[in-house]
mmCIF file of C-alpha atoms in Angstrom:
data_model
loop_
_atom_site.group_PDB
_atom_site.id
_atom_site.type_symbol
_atom_site.label_atom_id
_atom_site.label_comp_id
_atom_site.label_asym_id
_atom_site.label_seq_id
_atom_site.Cartn_x
_atom_site.Cartn_y
_atom_site.Cartn_z
ATOM 1 C CA MET A 145 50.837 13.195 0.060
ATOM 2 C CA LEU A 146 50.093 11.708 3.448
ATOM 3 C CA GLY A 147 48.899 15.083 4.725
ATOM 4 C CA THR A 148 46.687 15.574 1.667
ATOM 5 C CA ALA A 149 45.083 12.161 2.167
ATOM 6 C CA ARG A 150 44.384 12.964 5.808
ATOM 7 C CA ARG A 151 42.783 16.301 4.905
ATOM 8 C CA THR A 152 40.671 14.565 2.255
ATOM 9 C CA ARG A 153 39.474 11.949 4.751
ATOM 10 C CA LYS A 154 38.735 14.700 7.264
ATOM 11 C CA ARG A 155 36.633 16.628 4.731
ATOM 12 C CA ILE A 156 34.771 13.452 3.788
ATOM 13 C CA GLY A 157 34.136 12.679 7.466
ATOM 14 C CA LEU A 158 32.901 16.231 8.124
ATOM 15 C CA GLY A 159 30.655 16.105 5.072
ATOM 16 C CA ARG A 160 29.210 12.778 6.238
ATOM 17 C CA ILE A 161 28.451 14.231 9.681
ATOM 18 C CA VAL A 162 26.692 17.246 8.130
ATOM 19 C CA LEU A 163 24.715 14.995 5.765
ATOM 20 C CA ASP A 164 23.661 12.589 8.530
ATOM 21 C CA GLY A 165 22.707 15.511 10.783
ATOM 22 C CA GLY A 166 20.613 17.074 8.027
ATOM 23 C CA LEU A 167 18.856 13.773 7.354
ATOM 24 C CA LEU A 168 18.093 13.324 11.058
ATOM 25 C CA ILE A 169 16.570 16.806 11.240
ATOM 26 C CA LEU A 170 14.523 16.160 8.098
ATOM 27 C CA SER A 171 13.343 12.803 9.454
ATOM 28 C CA PHE A 172 12.238 14.426 12.700
ATOM 29 C CA LEU A 173 10.310 17.114 10.810
ATOM 30 C CA MET A 174 8.523 14.403 8.834
ATOM 31 C CA LEU A 175 7.625 12.587 12.057
ATOM 32 C CA VAL A 176 6.241 15.695 13.787
ATOM 33 C CA PRO A 177 2.688 15.341 12.348
ATOM 34 C CA PHE A 178 2.518 11.703 13.449
ATOM 35 C CA LEU A 179 3.824 12.603 16.909
ATOM 36 C CA TRP A 180 1.192 15.334 17.169
ATOM 37 C CA ILE A 181 -1.573 12.880 16.177
ATOM 38 C CA ILE A 182 -0.486 10.368 18.820
ATOM 39 C CA ALA A 183 -0.027 13.072 21.450
ATOM 40 C CA THR A 184 -3.429 14.646 20.753
ATOM 41 C CA SER A 185 -5.105 11.238 20.940
ATOM 42 C CA LEU A 186 -3.935 11.064 24.580
ATOM 43 C CA ARG A 187 -5.023 14.577 25.599
ATOM 44 C CA LEU A 188 -8.274 15.992 26.862
ATOM 45 C CA PRO A 189 -10.381 17.459 24.011
ATOM 46 C CA LYS A 190 -10.014 20.983 25.434
ATOM 47 C CA ASP A 191 -6.217 20.734 25.128
ATOM 48 C CA SER A 192 -6.270 19.726 21.455
ATOM 49 C CA PHE A 193 -5.902 23.269 20.116
ATOM 50 C CA SER A 194 -3.589 24.743 22.719
ATOM 51 C CA LEU A 195 -1.070 27.310 21.484
ATOM 52 C CA PRO A 196 1.721 26.719 20.975
ATOM 53 C CA PRO A 197 0.835 23.129 19.995
ATOM 54 C CA ALA A 198 2.564 20.514 22.118
ATOM 55 C CA ILE A 199 4.192 17.587 20.362
ATOM 56 C CA PHE A 200 4.217 15.398 23.459
ATOM 57 C CA PRO A 201 1.212 14.867 25.762
ATOM 58 C CA THR A 202 1.293 16.393 29.233
ATOM 59 C CA ALA A 203 -1.325 13.928 30.527
ATOM 60 C CA TRP A 204 -2.217 10.423 29.417
ATOM 61 C CA HIS A 205 -5.941 9.873 28.797
ATOM 62 C CA ILE A 206 -6.251 6.300 27.524
ATOM 63 C CA SER A 207 -10.036 6.711 27.767
ATOM 64 C CA ASN A 208 -9.965 8.355 24.328
ATOM 65 C CA TYR A 209 -9.110 4.973 22.845
ATOM 66 C CA ALA A 210 -11.902 3.286 24.796
ATOM 67 C CA GLU A 211 -14.303 5.910 23.414
ATOM 68 C CA VAL A 212 -13.453 4.824 19.872
ATOM 69 C CA PHE A 213 -14.722 1.289 20.549
ATOM 70 C CA ALA A 214 -17.713 2.597 22.480
ATOM 71 C CA LYS A 215 -18.955 4.993 19.779
ATOM 72 C CA VAL A 216 -18.461 2.894 16.639
ATOM 73 C CA PRO A 217 -18.070 -0.825 15.813
ATOM 74 C CA PHE A 218 -14.365 -0.304 15.265
ATOM 75 C CA VAL A 219 -13.506 -4.025 15.264
ATOM 76 C CA ASP A 220 -16.103 -4.615 12.519
ATOM 77 C CA PHE A 221 -14.608 -1.816 10.441
ATOM 78 C CA ILE A 222 -11.152 -3.342 10.864
ATOM 79 C CA SER A 223 -12.358 -6.829 9.921
ATOM 80 C CA ASN A 224 -14.241 -5.508 6.866
ATOM 81 C CA SER A 225 -11.168 -3.645 5.632
ATOM 82 C CA LEU A 226 -8.898 -6.625 6.301
ATOM 83 C CA LYS A 227 -11.246 -8.992 4.495
ATOM 84 C CA ILE A 228 -11.451 -6.772 1.425
ATOM 85 C CA CYS A 229 -7.738 -5.934 1.309
ATOM 86 C CA VAL A 230 -6.489 -9.490 1.829
ATOM 87 C CA ILE A 231 -8.781 -10.929 -0.861
ATOM 88 C CA ILE A 232 -7.823 -8.156 -3.294
ATOM 89 C CA VAL A 233 -4.091 -8.604 -2.660
ATOM 90 C CA ILE A 234 -4.221 -12.402 -3.093
ATOM 91 C CA GLY A 235 -6.341 -12.194 -6.245
ATOM 92 C CA HIS A 236 -4.361 -9.268 -7.603
ATOM 93 C CA ILE A 237 -1.020 -11.068 -7.183
ATOM 94 C CA PHE A 238 -2.431 -14.266 -8.696
ATOM 95 C CA ILE A 239 -3.744 -12.487 -11.808
ATOM 96 C CA SER A 240 -0.917 -9.957 -12.183
ATOM 97 C CA SER A 241 1.881 -12.523 -11.861
ATOM 98 C CA MET A 242 0.341 -14.785 -14.496
ATOM 99 C CA ALA A 243 -0.247 -11.847 -16.854
ATOM 100 C CA ALA A 244 3.314 -10.624 -16.233
ATOM 101 C CA PHE A 245 4.675 -14.101 -17.005
ATOM 102 C CA ALA A 246 2.765 -14.163 -20.292
ATOM 103 C CA PHE A 247 3.950 -10.680 -21.279
ATOM 104 C CA SER A 248 7.579 -11.364 -20.367
ATOM 105 C CA ARG A 249 8.255 -15.043 -21.115
ATOM 106 C CA ILE A 250 5.789 -16.058 -23.864
ATOM 107 C CA ALA A 251 6.207 -14.737 -27.394
ATOM 108 C CA PHE A 252 2.717 -14.442 -28.910
ATOM 109 C CA PRO A 253 1.445 -12.188 -31.722
ATOM 110 C CA GLY A 254 0.544 -8.685 -30.588
ATOM 111 C CA ARG A 255 2.186 -9.070 -27.188
ATOM 112 C CA ASN A 256 3.748 -5.604 -27.088
ATOM 113 C CA VAL A 257 0.631 -3.892 -28.438
ATOM 114 C CA LEU A 258 -1.564 -5.621 -25.872
ATOM 115 C CA PHE A 259 0.866 -4.686 -23.102
ATOM 116 C CA LEU A 260 0.746 -1.023 -24.150
ATOM 117 C CA ILE A 261 -3.053 -1.196 -24.028
ATOM 118 C CA PHE A 262 -2.809 -2.511 -20.455
ATOM 119 C CA LEU A 263 -0.383 0.273 -19.539
ATOM 120 C CA SER A 264 -2.776 2.883 -20.890
ATOM 121 C CA GLY A 265 -5.025 1.988 -17.961
ATOM 122 C CA LEU A 266 -2.521 3.755 -15.697
ATOM 123 C CA MET A 267 -3.472 7.069 -17.303
ATOM 124 C CA ILE A 268 -7.190 6.732 -16.543
ATOM 125 C CA PRO A 269 -8.220 8.127 -13.106
ATOM 126 C CA GLY A 270 -10.420 5.868 -11.025
ATOM 127 C CA GLN A 271 -13.079 8.589 -10.812
ATOM 128 C CA VAL A 272 -13.588 8.370 -14.577
ATOM 129 C CA THR A 273 -14.562 4.691 -14.467
ATOM 130 C CA ILE A 274 -16.710 4.850 -11.320
ATOM 131 C CA ILE A 275 -19.995 5.426 -13.200
ATOM 132 C CA PRO A 276 -19.679 2.399 -15.525
ATOM 133 C CA GLN A 277 -18.518 0.347 -12.543
ATOM 134 C CA PHE A 278 -21.560 1.421 -10.540
ATOM 135 C CA ILE A 279 -23.913 0.568 -13.419
ATOM 136 C CA MET A 280 -22.271 -2.843 -13.851
ATOM 137 C CA MET A 281 -22.382 -3.653 -10.125
ATOM 138 C CA SER A 282 -25.988 -2.477 -9.958
ATOM 139 C CA LYS A 283 -26.988 -4.831 -12.795
ATOM 140 C CA LEU A 284 -25.150 -7.671 -11.037
ATOM 141 C CA GLY A 285 -26.942 -6.895 -7.761
ATOM 142 C CA LEU A 286 -23.688 -6.240 -5.912
ATOM 143 C CA ILE A 287 -24.390 -2.740 -4.582
ATOM 144 C CA ASP A 288 -23.894 -2.641 -0.785
ATOM 145 C CA SER A 289 -21.692 -5.719 -1.079
ATOM 146 C CA HIS A 290 -17.976 -6.142 -0.501
ATOM 147 C CA LEU A 291 -17.735 -7.836 -3.907
ATOM 148 C CA ALA A 292 -18.392 -4.435 -5.481
ATOM 149 C CA LEU A 293 -15.047 -3.336 -4.034
ATOM 150 C CA ILE A 294 -13.169 -6.618 -4.499
ATOM 151 C CA LEU A 295 -13.870 -7.417 -8.153
ATOM 152 C CA PRO A 296 -12.616 -4.121 -9.691
ATOM 153 C CA GLY A 297 -9.520 -4.230 -7.488
ATOM 154 C CA LEU A 298 -8.304 -7.611 -8.724
ATOM 155 C CA ILE A 299 -6.743 -6.211 -11.910
ATOM 156 C CA ASN A 300 -4.204 -3.403 -11.685
ATOM 157 C CA PRO A 301 -1.979 -2.426 -14.656
ATOM 158 C CA PHE A 302 0.692 -1.132 -12.286
ATOM 159 C CA GLY A 303 1.082 -4.541 -10.647
ATOM 160 C CA ILE A 304 1.363 -6.261 -14.026
ATOM 161 C CA PHE A 305 3.973 -3.702 -15.102
ATOM 162 C CA MET A 306 6.051 -4.051 -11.920
ATOM 163 C CA ILE A 307 6.170 -7.844 -11.936
ATOM 164 C CA ARG A 308 6.695 -8.008 -15.691
ATOM 165 C CA GLN A 309 9.718 -5.700 -15.473
ATOM 166 C CA THR A 310 11.320 -7.959 -12.877
ATOM 167 C CA MET A 311 10.583 -11.101 -14.892
ATOM 168 C CA MET A 312 12.126 -9.472 -17.983
ATOM 169 C CA SER A 313 15.392 -9.082 -16.069
ATOM 170 C CA ILE A 314 15.604 -12.843 -15.356
ATOM 171 C CA SER A 315 17.785 -14.756 -17.800
ATOM 172 C CA PHE A 316 15.915 -16.993 -20.254
ATOM 173 C CA SER A 317 18.514 -19.687 -19.641
ATOM 174 C CA PHE A 318 16.519 -20.752 -16.574
ATOM 175 C CA ASP A 319 13.451 -21.417 -18.732
ATOM 176 C CA GLU A 320 15.432 -23.233 -21.402
ATOM 177 C CA ALA A 321 17.135 -25.516 -18.884
ATOM 178 C CA ALA A 322 13.805 -26.364 -17.262
ATOM 179 C CA TYR A 323 12.091 -27.049 -20.602
ATOM 180 C CA MET A 324 14.975 -29.297 -21.641
ATOM 181 C CA ASP A 325 14.392 -31.315 -18.453
ATOM 182 C CA GLY A 326 10.752 -31.767 -19.427
ATOM 183 C CA ALA A 327 9.185 -29.095 -17.179
ATOM 184 C CA SER A 328 5.835 -27.629 -18.144
ATOM 185 C CA ARG A 329 5.245 -23.906 -18.561
ATOM 186 C CA LEU A 330 3.164 -23.852 -15.357
ATOM 187 C CA TRP A 331 5.992 -25.553 -13.437
ATOM 188 C CA VAL A 332 8.502 -23.000 -14.740
ATOM 189 C CA PHE A 333 6.187 -20.183 -13.663
ATOM 190 C CA LEU A 334 5.492 -21.538 -10.168
ATOM 191 C CA LYS A 335 8.897 -22.998 -9.290
ATOM 192 C CA ILE A 336 11.408 -20.733 -11.032
ATOM 193 C CA ILE A 337 10.163 -17.380 -12.300
ATOM 194 C CA LEU A 338 7.657 -16.491 -9.575
ATOM 195 C CA PRO A 339 10.051 -17.155 -6.637
ATOM 196 C CA MET A 340 12.751 -15.104 -8.371
ATOM 197 C CA SER A 341 10.244 -12.252 -8.757
ATOM 198 C CA PHE A 342 9.321 -12.278 -5.058
ATOM 199 C CA PRO A 343 10.585 -8.710 -4.311
ATOM 200 C CA ALA A 344 8.325 -7.262 -7.033
ATOM 201 C CA VAL A 345 5.420 -9.356 -5.761
ATOM 202 C CA VAL A 346 5.911 -7.962 -2.260
ATOM 203 C CA VAL A 347 6.111 -4.386 -3.577
ATOM 204 C CA THR A 348 2.845 -4.694 -5.487
ATOM 205 C CA SER A 349 1.243 -6.406 -2.486
ATOM 206 C CA VAL A 350 2.211 -3.578 -0.124
ATOM 207 C CA ILE A 351 1.120 -0.851 -2.565
ATOM 208 C CA SER A 352 -2.177 -2.593 -3.310
ATOM 209 C CA PHE A 353 -2.924 -3.293 0.358
ATOM 210 C CA ILE A 354 -2.267 0.272 1.526
ATOM 211 C CA ALA A 355 -4.165 1.786 -1.412
ATOM 212 C CA HIS A 356 -7.307 -0.222 -0.690
ATOM 213 C CA TRP A 357 -6.926 0.107 3.083
ATOM 214 C CA ASN A 358 -7.000 3.903 2.738
ATOM 215 C CA ASP A 359 -9.632 3.980 -0.018
ATOM 216 C CA PHE A 360 -12.504 6.282 0.912
ATOM 217 C CA PHE A 361 -14.069 7.125 -2.450
ATOM 218 C CA ARG A 362 -15.215 3.707 -3.702
ATOM 219 C CA PRO A 363 -16.658 2.436 -0.380
ATOM 220 C CA LEU A 364 -18.563 5.723 -0.119
ATOM 221 C CA ILE A 365 -20.170 4.990 -3.517
ATOM 222 C CA PHE A 366 -20.847 1.256 -3.206
ATOM 223 C CA LEU A 367 -21.603 0.642 0.488
ATOM 224 C CA ASN A 368 -24.774 1.724 2.282
ATOM 225 C CA SER A 369 -25.035 -0.500 5.372
ATOM 226 C CA PHE A 370 -23.201 0.742 8.440
ATOM 227 C CA GLU A 371 -22.089 -2.764 9.436
ATOM 228 C CA LYS A 372 -20.466 -3.340 6.011
ATOM 229 C CA MET A 373 -18.447 -0.133 5.956
ATOM 230 C CA THR A 374 -14.680 -0.155 5.745
ATOM 231 C CA LEU A 375 -12.462 1.671 8.209
ATOM 232 C CA PRO A 376 -11.943 5.006 6.360
ATOM 233 C CA ILE A 377 -15.644 5.611 5.762
ATOM 234 C CA GLY A 378 -16.718 4.138 9.088
ATOM 235 C CA MET A 379 -14.376 6.500 10.918
ATOM 236 C CA THR A 380 -16.480 9.454 9.750
ATOM 237 C CA ALA A 381 -19.011 8.426 12.417
ATOM 238 C CA LEU A 382 -16.545 9.608 15.043
ATOM 239 C CA THR A 383 -16.727 13.166 13.730
ATOM 240 C CA GLY A 384 -20.351 13.398 14.841
ATOM 241 C CA ALA A 385 -23.011 15.706 13.445
ATOM 242 C CA PHE A 386 -21.587 18.852 11.832
ATOM 243 C CA GLY A 387 -18.048 17.728 12.737
ATOM 244 C CA THR A 388 -18.537 18.295 16.461
ATOM 245 C CA GLY A 389 -16.994 15.003 17.590
ATOM 246 C CA ASN A 390 -14.253 14.576 20.131
ATOM 247 C CA LEU A 391 -11.022 15.373 18.249
ATOM 248 C CA SER A 392 -8.938 13.321 20.676
ATOM 249 C CA ALA A 393 -11.135 10.268 20.058
ATOM 250 C CA ILE A 394 -10.995 10.851 16.307
ATOM 251 C CA LEU A 395 -7.208 10.926 16.342
ATOM 252 C CA ALA A 396 -7.171 7.891 18.618
ATOM 253 C CA GLY A 397 -9.097 6.079 15.894
ATOM 254 C CA VAL A 398 -6.650 7.373 13.281
ATOM 255 C CA THR A 399 -3.733 6.085 15.365
ATOM 256 C CA LEU A 400 -5.321 2.648 15.673
ATOM 257 C CA SER A 401 -6.026 2.561 11.947
ATOM 258 C CA LEU A 402 -2.298 3.032 11.238
ATOM 259 C CA ILE A 403 -1.252 -0.152 13.042
ATOM 260 C CA VAL A 404 -2.243 -2.716 10.387
ATOM 261 C CA PRO A 405 -0.670 -0.980 7.331
ATOM 262 C CA LEU A 406 2.409 -0.199 9.433
ATOM 263 C CA LEU A 407 2.857 -3.880 10.287
ATOM 264 C CA PHE A 408 2.272 -4.808 6.650
ATOM 265 C CA TYR A 409 4.878 -2.278 5.544
ATOM 266 C CA ILE A 410 7.409 -3.448 8.139
ATOM 267 C CA PHE A 411 7.027 -6.996 6.824
ATOM 268 C CA GLY A 412 7.712 -5.951 3.226
ATOM 269 C CA GLN A 413 10.122 -3.042 3.622
ATOM 270 C CA LYS A 414 13.294 -5.059 2.979
ATOM 271 C CA TYR A 415 11.903 -6.094 -0.401
ATOM 272 C CA LEU A 416 10.658 -2.651 -1.460
ATOM 273 C CA LEU A 417 13.944 -1.242 -2.741
ATOM 274 C CA ASP A 418 14.900 -4.518 -4.434
ATOM 275 C CA GLY A 419 11.529 -4.762 -6.114
ATOM 276 C CA MET A 420 11.579 -1.154 -7.311
ATOM 277 C CA THR A 421 15.047 -1.465 -8.867
ATOM 278 C CA ALA A 422 15.362 -5.121 -9.899
ATOM 279 C CA GLY A 423 13.438 -4.799 -13.147
ATOM 280 C CA GLY A 424 14.873 -1.460 -14.192
ATOM 281 C CA LEU A 425 13.131 0.058 -17.177
ATOM 282 C CA LYS A 426 13.631 -2.801 -19.629
ATOM 283 C CA VAL A 427 10.793 -3.030 -22.161
#
């Protein structure tokens, strides 16, 4: 039996080595495009399409990054995107968490039906609603304004669903004990349920931030002034007329644009798995 146990442990160890090696290879393959982007941003433009393509730069031309700031108001694009994304995330979490609390902890007539109506919004593509949104923003005089991007982004059925699922998994004994001590419903929401739902809040914050940071379609429709443009649409200026811009400078801009969402993701990554699994699929 001792020999059998040793052979079993050996097979498990060998299988673990093969699995870890396969995952490392797969991870490297997934990183190759990002390595190529960074490497190309440091090359001369004439070396961008060399064959075979080089993953690592042979020369370091930091001037490509300086060209980004010289050709476009890159800092303004960053600040516009940050302003819009931060306001949307704060407002979205404020609204979604309160709606999730109502759907999960308050028994009112038609609660489940109303929740299903909210969920049906997940099946409607954003492109379908862009025309009524444009007409509404036009009547409100918000075209070429950041509010035209902020207001529709405040409500997201996915965020309500995510936070509600986590709140449903929290025992109602916490609420009952607090109510017996004389706590108000608002106090229970702010001091007990919302802190316990923090992983789901972080998940929805990260998803919402990255989605609006990378959004190209809606800013293209609602914004006209160059100084009000967000980063994705403002970056098109680097391509130049007929797409003849410096590819190295373009990819330098792309590399810089990755820094903010990467930092945001690093901050919330430890909560992502917890938030995705904490609520399960309880309805």
